[in-house]
Amino acid sequence: MGKSVLVTGGAGFIGSHFTEYLIQQYLDYEVRVLDALTYAGRRENLAAVDTHPRFTFIHGDVRDRSSVQQAMQGVHYVVHFAAETHVDRSILSPDAFITTDVYGTFIMLETARQVGVERFVHVSTDEVYGSAEQGAFTEQSPLQPSSPYAASKAGADLLAQAYHRTYGVPVLIVRPSNTFGPRQYPEKLIPFFTLRALHDEPLPLYGDGQQRRDWLYVHDHVRAIDVVLHKGQVGEAYNIAGGNERTNIEVSRLILHTLGKPESLIQFVEDRPGHDRRYALDDSKLRALGWQPQADFEIALRQTVLWYAQHREWWQPILQEQLEYREFVEQWYAQRQ
Ligand code: DAU
């Protein structure tokens, strides 16, 4: 039966892939995107669906009750991506993380309670668990966030749980690992280093470059959310792992090799304060619902790097903002010494 789905943050990286996927996969679904179009949300990201008859775009902020109420009217499912997501930005300017990630999620949950939606998927993150020195976190592991970003997401995650327990809002939570793919804002490791390498500029690797992340391709990420949305048990959280644990220096070398650039471009810089050493998730609960990642990491990384090389028109308009911001980050970290 046809459903109406509200996707918040649908003009961002993962939200736009999820929106495209829903439109293609479910021919009787109507998809509404609510997006504030902050620096990381861009209408261009929705170009593939923008004129589709089953697609509607609403420009609005999740912190604004009336925008959210308007967007959620008549909706069956909510998938809540909208958030400030970049750790470095949260260290320099935490305010927007608290207001958007915590208060914005509160407005979303409160509105869902009033409107009475069928399912509400809250997109959390593996960062809520903090650093995994060894082993892998299950959904029962304690939340021990390190950065203001991770703490804001932990706050949102706990609010989502509370809204299920207290009010019976049909919440499902996903906690995905580091995601990569086309259209990711070039502040994150893979697109940022790709653009640096394309310009023959040094790749600023924090600390010793031995931190480990588990990389999840964006198409696998959106399929996992689809599975949780349709088959997950209400009130439960689901980890989404990529199964591709790599050190940051390994990822940097792969980017350089793909572009035929020398490893001498790698430059070790002052570490990110509170930097989590490793993220690792046990995703057996999600796999029991029938999901498993399909992408081959090396191939998907190569395709992603080449997408940036071939889509200058996508990143050229945002490059200057990103360079200025990075300079600000590096100066701030250096001054802390
Ligand atoms: O784990 C999921 C999380 O992954 C998401 O919830 C976050 O929204 C997302 O930003 C990401 O967090 P990370 O901090 O792991 O991602 P980022 O791409 O910023 O950094 C990945 C690793 O690379 C991390 O160990 C820091 C390092 N790094 C990053 C940048 C941008 C560098 O060494 N140099 C850099 O310039």
mmCIF file of C-alpha atoms and ligand atoms in Angstrom:
data_model
loop_
_atom_site.group_PDB
_atom_site.id
_atom_site.type_symbol
_atom_site.label_atom_id
_atom_site.label_comp_id
_atom_site.label_asym_id
_atom_site.label_seq_id
_atom_site.Cartn_x
_atom_site.Cartn_y
_atom_site.Cartn_z
ATOM 1 C CA MET A 1 0.000 0.000 0.000
ATOM 2 C CA GLY A 2 1.304 3.484 -0.812
ATOM 3 C CA LYS A 3 2.904 5.410 2.020
ATOM 4 C CA SER A 4 3.850 8.989 2.546
ATOM 5 C CA VAL A 5 7.378 9.369 3.907
ATOM 6 C CA LEU A 6 8.942 12.461 5.455
ATOM 7 C CA VAL A 7 12.741 12.560 5.101
ATOM 8 C CA THR A 8 14.392 15.307 7.144
ATOM 9 C CA GLY A 9 17.814 16.433 5.945
ATOM 10 C CA GLY A 10 17.001 14.968 2.539
ATOM 11 C CA ALA A 11 19.133 17.569 0.734
ATOM 12 C CA GLY A 12 22.231 16.339 2.540
ATOM 13 C CA PHE A 13 24.546 13.490 1.617
ATOM 14 C CA ILE A 14 22.902 10.319 2.972
ATOM 15 C CA GLY A 15 19.399 11.828 3.018
ATOM 16 C CA SER A 16 19.516 12.572 -0.710
ATOM 17 C CA HIS A 17 20.673 9.034 -1.528
ATOM 18 C CA PHE A 18 17.889 7.660 0.647
ATOM 19 C CA THR A 19 15.294 9.896 -1.060
ATOM 20 C CA GLU A 20 16.411 8.761 -4.527
ATOM 21 C CA TYR A 21 16.322 5.152 -3.374
ATOM 22 C CA LEU A 22 12.765 5.431 -1.972
ATOM 23 C CA ILE A 23 11.412 7.035 -5.150
ATOM 24 C CA GLN A 24 13.013 4.335 -7.317
ATOM 25 C CA GLN A 25 12.262 1.377 -5.060
ATOM 26 C CA TYR A 26 8.678 2.053 -3.963
ATOM 27 C CA LEU A 27 6.592 3.116 -6.920
ATOM 28 C CA ASP A 28 3.554 3.996 -4.784
ATOM 29 C CA TYR A 29 5.392 6.014 -2.111
ATOM 30 C CA GLU A 30 5.139 9.773 -1.882
ATOM 31 C CA VAL A 31 8.351 11.329 -0.488
ATOM 32 C CA ARG A 32 8.586 14.701 1.236
ATOM 33 C CA VAL A 33 11.921 16.245 2.111
ATOM 34 C CA LEU A 34 12.186 18.818 4.891
ATOM 35 C CA ASP A 35 15.562 20.538 4.791
ATOM 36 C CA ALA A 36 16.922 23.826 6.164
ATOM 37 C CA LEU A 37 19.533 24.043 3.354
ATOM 38 C CA THR A 38 22.392 24.861 5.702
ATOM 39 C CA TYR A 39 25.941 24.772 4.318
ATOM 40 C CA ALA A 40 25.759 20.981 3.808
ATOM 41 C CA GLY A 41 22.219 20.723 2.426
ATOM 42 C CA ARG A 42 21.947 21.508 -1.274
ATOM 43 C CA ARG A 43 19.064 21.380 -3.755
ATOM 44 C CA GLU A 44 21.537 20.059 -6.369
ATOM 45 C CA ASN A 45 21.768 16.869 -4.320
ATOM 46 C CA LEU A 46 18.111 16.186 -5.149
ATOM 47 C CA ALA A 47 18.402 16.899 -8.893
ATOM 48 C CA ALA A 48 17.492 13.308 -9.812
ATOM 49 C CA VAL A 49 14.078 13.513 -8.094
ATOM 50 C CA ASP A 50 13.310 17.237 -7.945
ATOM 51 C CA THR A 51 10.655 17.243 -10.675
ATOM 52 C CA HIS A 52 9.276 13.797 -9.873
ATOM 53 C CA PRO A 53 5.471 13.793 -9.334
ATOM 54 C CA ARG A 54 5.813 11.777 -6.095
ATOM 55 C CA PHE A 55 8.411 14.156 -4.626
ATOM 56 C CA THR A 56 7.893 17.384 -2.631
ATOM 57 C CA PHE A 57 10.530 19.690 -1.179
ATOM 58 C CA ILE A 58 9.798 21.786 1.906
ATOM 59 C CA HIS A 59 12.334 24.381 2.950
ATOM 60 C CA GLY A 60 12.281 24.420 6.743
ATOM 61 C CA ASP A 61 14.187 23.800 9.923
ATOM 62 C CA VAL A 62 13.570 20.904 12.329
ATOM 63 C CA ARG A 63 13.881 23.416 15.190
ATOM 64 C CA ASP A 64 10.832 25.248 13.876
ATOM 65 C CA ARG A 65 7.661 23.645 15.256
ATOM 66 C CA SER A 66 5.319 25.048 12.613
ATOM 67 C CA SER A 67 7.516 23.884 9.690
ATOM 68 C CA VAL A 68 7.709 20.413 11.212
ATOM 69 C CA GLN A 69 3.958 20.288 11.898
ATOM 70 C CA GLN A 70 3.195 21.308 8.332
ATOM 71 C CA ALA A 71 5.681 18.768 6.910
ATOM 72 C CA MET A 72 4.416 15.874 9.054
ATOM 73 C CA GLN A 73 0.693 16.242 8.278
ATOM 74 C CA GLY A 74 -0.629 13.049 6.669
ATOM 75 C CA VAL A 75 2.727 11.269 6.855
ATOM 76 C CA HIS A 76 2.956 7.521 7.603
ATOM 77 C CA TYR A 77 6.721 7.181 8.039
ATOM 78 C CA VAL A 78 9.414 9.597 9.216
ATOM 79 C CA VAL A 79 13.134 9.113 8.593
ATOM 80 C CA HIS A 80 15.022 11.738 10.561
ATOM 81 C CA PHE A 81 18.500 12.466 9.134
ATOM 82 C CA ALA A 82 18.614 16.233 9.698
ATOM 83 C CA ALA A 83 21.582 17.053 11.928
ATOM 84 C CA GLU A 84 24.830 18.907 12.246
ATOM 85 C CA THR A 85 27.321 16.082 11.676
ATOM 86 C CA HIS A 86 30.924 17.197 11.524
ATOM 87 C CA VAL A 87 33.089 16.560 14.589
ATOM 88 C CA ASP A 88 35.602 19.374 13.919
ATOM 89 C CA ARG A 89 32.804 21.920 13.548
ATOM 90 C CA SER A 90 31.295 20.709 16.828
ATOM 91 C CA ILE A 91 34.612 21.293 18.606
ATOM 92 C CA LEU A 92 34.886 24.858 17.320
ATOM 93 C CA SER A 93 31.198 25.854 17.420
ATOM 94 C CA PRO A 94 29.009 23.429 19.403
ATOM 95 C CA ASP A 95 25.867 25.604 19.634
ATOM 96 C CA ALA A 96 24.207 24.499 16.399
ATOM 97 C CA PHE A 97 24.794 20.854 17.346
ATOM 98 C CA ILE A 98 22.850 21.216 20.542
ATOM 99 C CA THR A 99 20.007 23.176 18.993
ATOM 100 C CA THR A 100 19.618 21.112 15.804
ATOM 101 C CA ASP A 101 20.570 17.610 16.948
ATOM 102 C CA VAL A 102 18.990 17.658 20.409
ATOM 103 C CA TYR A 103 16.264 20.314 20.319
ATOM 104 C CA GLY A 104 15.431 19.631 16.643
ATOM 105 C CA THR A 105 15.005 15.924 17.395
ATOM 106 C CA PHE A 106 12.792 16.821 20.343
ATOM 107 C CA ILE A 107 10.551 18.886 18.028
ATOM 108 C CA MET A 108 10.425 15.981 15.561
ATOM 109 C CA LEU A 109 9.482 13.459 18.259
ATOM 110 C CA GLU A 110 6.976 15.762 19.904
ATOM 111 C CA THR A 111 5.270 16.421 16.567
ATOM 112 C CA ALA A 112 5.258 12.689 15.734
ATOM 113 C CA ARG A 113 3.551 12.074 19.084
ATOM 114 C CA GLN A 114 0.834 14.619 18.272
ATOM 115 C CA VAL A 115 0.346 13.640 14.634
ATOM 116 C CA GLY A 116 0.493 9.880 15.270
ATOM 117 C CA VAL A 117 2.870 8.494 12.611
ATOM 118 C CA GLU A 118 3.195 4.728 11.969
ATOM 119 C CA ARG A 119 7.008 4.556 12.176
ATOM 120 C CA PHE A 120 9.766 7.007 13.062
ATOM 121 C CA VAL A 121 13.357 6.069 12.177
ATOM 122 C CA HIS A 122 15.894 8.148 14.043
ATOM 123 C CA VAL A 123 19.313 8.190 12.363
ATOM 124 C CA SER A 124 21.886 8.147 15.146
ATOM 125 C CA THR A 125 25.595 7.234 14.807
ATOM 126 C CA ASP A 126 28.194 4.749 16.047
ATOM 127 C CA GLU A 127 29.928 7.744 17.675
ATOM 128 C CA VAL A 128 27.418 7.648 20.538
ATOM 129 C CA TYR A 129 29.337 4.639 21.938
ATOM 130 C CA GLY A 130 32.678 6.475 22.019
ATOM 131 C CA SER A 131 35.987 4.836 21.123
ATOM 132 C CA ALA A 132 36.125 1.013 20.807
ATOM 133 C CA GLU A 133 39.629 0.211 22.011
ATOM 134 C CA GLN A 134 38.904 -3.484 21.364
ATOM 135 C CA GLY A 135 36.005 -5.700 20.325
ATOM 136 C CA ALA A 136 32.803 -4.285 18.866
ATOM 137 C CA PHE A 137 29.863 -2.441 20.393
ATOM 138 C CA THR A 138 26.434 -4.050 20.512
ATOM 139 C CA GLU A 139 23.224 -2.044 20.784
ATOM 140 C CA GLN A 140 23.350 -2.693 24.545
ATOM 141 C CA SER A 141 26.761 -1.029 25.007
ATOM 142 C CA PRO A 142 26.749 2.157 27.106
ATOM 143 C CA LEU A 143 26.704 5.521 25.355
ATOM 144 C CA GLN A 144 30.017 7.302 26.066
ATOM 145 C CA PRO A 145 30.313 10.077 23.498
ATOM 146 C CA SER A 146 33.589 12.013 23.159
ATOM 147 C CA SER A 147 32.867 15.126 21.092
ATOM 148 C CA PRO A 148 30.112 17.745 21.369
ATOM 149 C CA TYR A 149 28.772 16.270 18.102
ATOM 150 C CA ALA A 150 28.657 12.731 19.499
ATOM 151 C CA ALA A 151 27.129 13.989 22.756
ATOM 152 C CA SER A 152 24.425 15.864 20.830
ATOM 153 C CA LYS A 153 23.618 12.683 18.899
ATOM 154 C CA ALA A 154 23.606 10.660 22.135
ATOM 155 C CA GLY A 155 21.129 13.165 23.584
ATOM 156 C CA ALA A 156 18.906 12.784 20.530
ATOM 157 C CA ASP A 157 19.218 8.983 20.639
ATOM 158 C CA LEU A 158 18.164 8.906 24.317
ATOM 159 C CA LEU A 159 15.251 11.274 23.663
ATOM 160 C CA ALA A 160 14.064 8.969 20.877
ATOM 161 C CA GLN A 161 14.190 5.995 23.277
ATOM 162 C CA ALA A 162 12.340 7.992 25.935
ATOM 163 C CA TYR A 163 9.588 8.990 23.496
ATOM 164 C CA HIS A 164 9.019 5.347 22.730
ATOM 165 C CA ARG A 165 8.979 4.247 26.370
ATOM 166 C CA THR A 166 6.957 7.161 27.734
ATOM 167 C CA TYR A 167 4.547 7.997 24.924
ATOM 168 C CA GLY A 168 4.676 4.888 22.733
ATOM 169 C CA VAL A 169 5.948 6.831 19.714
ATOM 170 C CA PRO A 170 6.900 4.037 17.236
ATOM 171 C CA VAL A 171 10.599 4.864 17.182
ATOM 172 C CA LEU A 172 13.353 2.770 15.572
ATOM 173 C CA ILE A 173 16.986 3.840 15.902
ATOM 174 C CA VAL A 174 19.874 3.162 13.519
ATOM 175 C CA ARG A 175 23.524 3.655 14.504
ATOM 176 C CA PRO A 176 25.599 3.598 11.325
ATOM 177 C CA SER A 177 29.369 3.627 10.965
ATOM 178 C CA ASN A 178 31.453 6.033 8.828
ATOM 179 C CA THR A 179 29.684 6.450 5.513
ATOM 180 C CA PHE A 180 31.207 7.483 2.186
ATOM 181 C CA GLY A 181 30.110 7.976 -1.413
ATOM 182 C CA PRO A 182 29.287 10.684 -3.957
ATOM 183 C CA ARG A 183 27.904 14.037 -2.713
ATOM 184 C CA GLN A 184 29.422 13.887 0.774
ATOM 185 C CA TYR A 185 30.383 17.389 1.879
ATOM 186 C CA PRO A 186 34.156 17.816 1.462
ATOM 187 C CA GLU A 187 34.816 18.399 5.151
ATOM 188 C CA LYS A 188 34.817 14.626 5.802
ATOM 189 C CA LEU A 189 37.984 12.576 5.399
ATOM 190 C CA ILE A 190 37.422 10.894 2.021
ATOM 191 C CA PRO A 191 36.061 13.821 -0.043
ATOM 192 C CA PHE A 192 38.332 16.341 1.677
ATOM 193 C CA PHE A 193 41.481 14.339 0.993
ATOM 194 C CA THR A 194 40.314 13.637 -2.565
ATOM 195 C CA LEU A 195 39.981 17.365 -3.308
ATOM 196 C CA ARG A 196 43.337 18.085 -1.663
ATOM 197 C CA ALA A 197 45.005 15.385 -3.768
ATOM 198 C CA LEU A 198 43.334 16.648 -6.955
ATOM 199 C CA HIS A 199 44.927 20.051 -6.243
ATOM 200 C CA ASP A 200 48.318 18.479 -5.326
ATOM 201 C CA GLU A 201 47.902 19.903 -1.815
ATOM 202 C CA PRO A 202 49.036 18.060 1.357
ATOM 203 C CA LEU A 203 46.558 15.699 3.067
ATOM 204 C CA PRO A 204 46.468 16.813 6.747
ATOM 205 C CA LEU A 205 46.294 13.560 8.716
ATOM 206 C CA TYR A 206 45.480 14.056 12.402
ATOM 207 C CA GLY A 207 47.916 12.637 14.981
ATOM 208 C CA ASP A 208 49.661 9.428 13.907
ATOM 209 C CA GLY A 209 47.044 8.472 11.272
ATOM 210 C CA GLN A 210 46.540 5.096 12.981
ATOM 211 C CA GLN A 211 42.943 5.784 14.047
ATOM 212 C CA ARG A 212 40.577 3.168 12.662
ATOM 213 C CA ARG A 213 37.160 3.630 11.101
ATOM 214 C CA ASP A 214 34.727 1.050 9.677
ATOM 215 C CA TRP A 215 33.690 2.299 6.231
ATOM 216 C CA LEU A 216 30.134 1.845 4.984
ATOM 217 C CA TYR A 217 29.194 2.617 1.384
ATOM 218 C CA VAL A 218 26.216 4.975 1.132
ATOM 219 C CA HIS A 219 24.119 2.535 -0.958
ATOM 220 C CA ASP A 220 24.526 -0.138 1.720
ATOM 221 C CA HIS A 221 23.608 2.457 4.348
ATOM 222 C CA VAL A 222 20.319 3.414 2.647
ATOM 223 C CA ARG A 223 19.376 -0.246 2.079
ATOM 224 C CA ALA A 224 19.927 -0.858 5.797
ATOM 225 C CA ILE A 225 17.583 1.997 6.710
ATOM 226 C CA ASP A 226 14.994 0.585 4.297
ATOM 227 C CA VAL A 227 15.209 -2.798 6.084
ATOM 228 C CA VAL A 228 14.879 -1.218 9.538
ATOM 229 C CA LEU A 229 12.006 1.029 8.397
ATOM 230 C CA HIS A 230 10.007 -1.909 7.025
ATOM 231 C CA LYS A 231 11.145 -4.905 9.090
ATOM 232 C CA GLY A 232 12.658 -3.542 12.298
ATOM 233 C CA GLN A 233 10.990 -3.935 15.650
ATOM 234 C CA VAL A 234 9.614 -0.720 17.090
ATOM 235 C CA GLY A 235 11.537 0.483 20.160
ATOM 236 C CA GLU A 236 14.772 -1.217 19.044
ATOM 237 C CA ALA A 237 18.143 0.176 17.938
ATOM 238 C CA TYR A 238 20.163 -1.361 15.081
ATOM 239 C CA ASN A 239 23.880 -0.952 14.413
ATOM 240 C CA ILE A 240 24.892 -0.616 10.749
ATOM 241 C CA ALA A 241 28.497 -1.677 10.145
ATOM 242 C CA GLY A 242 30.455 -1.492 6.928
ATOM 243 C CA GLY A 243 32.750 -4.441 7.647
ATOM 244 C CA ASN A 244 35.677 -2.436 6.249
ATOM 245 C CA GLU A 245 37.899 -1.419 9.135
ATOM 246 C CA ARG A 246 40.897 0.583 7.909
ATOM 247 C CA THR A 247 43.382 3.012 9.440
ATOM 248 C CA ASN A 248 43.167 6.596 8.232
ATOM 249 C CA ILE A 249 46.612 6.307 6.688
ATOM 250 C CA GLU A 250 45.504 3.264 4.670
ATOM 251 C CA VAL A 251 42.495 5.203 3.356
ATOM 252 C CA SER A 252 44.720 8.195 2.518
ATOM 253 C CA ARG A 253 47.080 5.962 0.522
ATOM 254 C CA LEU A 254 44.186 4.405 -1.422
ATOM 255 C CA ILE A 255 42.918 7.884 -2.383
ATOM 256 C CA LEU A 256 46.387 8.904 -3.553
ATOM 257 C CA HIS A 257 46.908 5.671 -5.525
ATOM 258 C CA THR A 258 43.533 6.087 -7.258
ATOM 259 C CA LEU A 259 44.526 9.555 -8.452
ATOM 260 C CA GLY A 260 48.136 8.606 -9.282
ATOM 261 C CA LYS A 261 49.486 11.027 -6.662
ATOM 262 C CA PRO A 262 52.571 10.471 -4.445
ATOM 263 C CA GLU A 263 52.329 9.327 -0.810
ATOM 264 C CA SER A 264 54.594 12.245 0.054
ATOM 265 C CA LEU A 265 51.429 14.385 0.004
ATOM 266 C CA ILE A 266 50.501 12.884 3.396
ATOM 267 C CA GLN A 267 51.286 15.392 6.146
ATOM 268 C CA PHE A 268 50.887 14.654 9.862
ATOM 269 C CA VAL A 269 49.240 17.548 11.719
ATOM 270 C CA GLU A 270 48.103 18.374 15.256
ATOM 271 C CA ASP A 271 45.532 15.848 16.433
ATOM 272 C CA ARG A 272 41.801 16.529 16.813
ATOM 273 C CA PRO A 273 41.066 17.025 20.564
ATOM 274 C CA GLY A 274 39.197 14.081 22.104
ATOM 275 C CA HIS A 275 39.861 12.067 18.919
ATOM 276 C CA ASP A 276 38.258 8.599 19.091
ATOM 277 C CA ARG A 277 40.835 5.949 18.256
ATOM 278 C CA ARG A 278 38.583 3.317 16.782
ATOM 279 C CA TYR A 279 34.940 2.629 15.911
ATOM 280 C CA ALA A 280 33.651 -0.942 15.622
ATOM 281 C CA LEU A 281 30.111 -2.319 15.648
ATOM 282 C CA ASP A 282 28.474 -5.702 16.028
ATOM 283 C CA ASP A 283 25.703 -5.626 13.406
ATOM 284 C CA SER A 284 24.320 -9.166 13.896
ATOM 285 C CA LYS A 285 20.922 -7.793 14.976
ATOM 286 C CA LEU A 286 20.496 -6.008 11.635
ATOM 287 C CA ARG A 287 21.852 -8.965 9.674
ATOM 288 C CA ALA A 288 19.170 -11.130 11.294
ATOM 289 C CA LEU A 289 16.628 -8.956 9.432
ATOM 290 C CA GLY A 290 18.214 -10.013 6.126
ATOM 291 C CA TRP A 291 20.607 -7.132 5.406
ATOM 292 C CA GLN A 292 24.269 -7.376 4.580
ATOM 293 C CA PRO A 293 26.619 -4.887 2.934
ATOM 294 C CA GLN A 294 27.202 -5.497 -0.793
ATOM 295 C CA ALA A 295 29.871 -2.980 -1.770
ATOM 296 C CA ASP A 296 33.501 -3.990 -2.152
ATOM 297 C CA PHE A 297 35.373 -1.293 -0.200
ATOM 298 C CA GLU A 298 38.305 -0.768 -2.587
ATOM 299 C CA ILE A 299 36.023 -0.584 -5.649
ATOM 300 C CA ALA A 300 33.478 1.726 -3.958
ATOM 301 C CA LEU A 301 36.251 3.998 -2.680
ATOM 302 C CA ARG A 302 37.798 4.185 -6.131
ATOM 303 C CA GLN A 303 34.409 5.005 -7.710
ATOM 304 C CA THR A 304 33.803 7.683 -5.083
ATOM 305 C CA VAL A 305 37.187 9.324 -5.610
ATOM 306 C CA LEU A 306 36.645 9.292 -9.370
ATOM 307 C CA TRP A 307 33.154 10.777 -8.935
ATOM 308 C CA TYR A 308 34.743 13.822 -7.262
ATOM 309 C CA ALA A 309 37.396 14.013 -9.982
ATOM 310 C CA GLN A 310 34.618 14.053 -12.601
ATOM 311 C CA HIS A 311 32.154 16.386 -10.840
ATOM 312 C CA ARG A 312 34.021 19.617 -10.401
ATOM 313 C CA GLU A 313 30.759 21.538 -10.937
ATOM 314 C CA TRP A 314 29.408 19.947 -7.723
ATOM 315 C CA TRP A 315 32.272 20.928 -5.425
ATOM 316 C CA GLN A 316 33.636 24.097 -7.053
ATOM 317 C CA PRO A 317 30.936 26.385 -5.522
ATOM 318 C CA ILE A 318 31.604 25.109 -1.974
ATOM 319 C CA LEU A 319 35.377 24.773 -2.109
ATOM 320 C CA GLN A 320 36.197 28.271 -0.879
ATOM 321 C CA GLU A 321 33.951 28.007 2.181
ATOM 322 C CA GLN A 322 35.552 24.671 3.009
ATOM 323 C CA LEU A 323 39.120 25.978 2.638
ATOM 324 C CA GLU A 324 38.409 28.951 4.904
ATOM 325 C CA TYR A 325 36.798 26.750 7.504
ATOM 326 C CA ARG A 326 39.719 24.284 7.435
ATOM 327 C CA GLU A 327 42.194 27.070 7.990
ATOM 328 C CA PHE A 328 40.185 28.126 11.014
ATOM 329 C CA VAL A 329 40.190 24.513 12.373
ATOM 330 C CA GLU A 330 43.933 24.059 11.886
ATOM 331 C CA GLN A 331 44.762 27.379 13.551
ATOM 332 C CA TRP A 332 42.498 26.566 16.477
ATOM 333 C CA TYR A 333 44.057 23.098 17.012
ATOM 334 C CA ALA A 334 47.598 24.490 16.687
ATOM 335 C CA GLN A 335 46.923 27.262 19.233
ATOM 336 C CA ARG A 336 45.814 24.691 21.819
ATOM 337 C CA GLN A 337 49.329 23.179 22.066
HETATM 338 O O1 DAU B 1 31.048 7.113 12.640
HETATM 339 C C1 DAU B 1 30.042 7.836 12.039
HETATM 340 C C2 DAU B 1 30.476 9.253 11.999
HETATM 341 O O2 DAU B 1 31.506 9.343 11.030
HETATM 342 C C3 DAU B 1 29.333 10.187 11.678
HETATM 343 O O3 DAU B 1 28.406 10.137 12.722
HETATM 344 C C4 DAU B 1 29.866 11.599 11.526
HETATM 345 O O4 DAU B 1 28.825 12.444 11.130
HETATM 346 C C5 DAU B 1 30.962 11.635 10.511
HETATM 347 O O5 DAU B 1 31.511 12.931 10.462
HETATM 348 C C6 DAU B 1 32.045 10.616 10.818
HETATM 349 O O6 DAU B 1 32.852 11.041 11.935
HETATM 350 P P1 DAU B 1 34.457 10.999 11.891
HETATM 351 O O7 DAU B 1 34.984 12.020 12.804
HETATM 352 O O8 DAU B 1 34.957 9.599 12.033
HETATM 353 O O9 DAU B 1 34.651 11.424 10.329
HETATM 354 P P2 DAU B 1 35.711 12.375 9.602
HETATM 355 O O10 DAU B 1 35.509 12.139 8.142
HETATM 356 O O11 DAU B 1 35.680 13.750 10.106
HETATM 357 O O12 DAU B 1 37.101 11.732 10.035
HETATM 358 C C7 DAU B 1 37.402 10.373 9.770
HETATM 359 C C8 DAU B 1 38.763 10.106 10.394
HETATM 360 O O13 DAU B 1 39.755 10.840 9.674
HETATM 361 C C9 DAU B 1 38.875 10.567 11.835
HETATM 362 O O14 DAU B 1 39.702 9.650 12.557
HETATM 363 C C10 DAU B 1 39.582 11.922 11.726
HETATM 364 C C11 DAU B 1 40.472 11.735 10.510
HETATM 365 N N1 DAU B 1 40.731 12.973 9.751
HETATM 366 C C12 DAU B 1 39.662 13.674 9.278
HETATM 367 C C13 DAU B 1 39.848 14.863 8.599
HETATM 368 C C14 DAU B 1 38.671 15.635 8.062
HETATM 369 C C15 DAU B 1 42.035 13.421 9.536
HETATM 370 O O15 DAU B 1 43.010 12.753 9.945
HETATM 371 N N2 DAU B 1 42.215 14.595 8.865
HETATM 372 C C16 DAU B 1 41.186 15.345 8.408
HETATM 373 O O16 DAU B 1 41.429 16.410 7.803
#
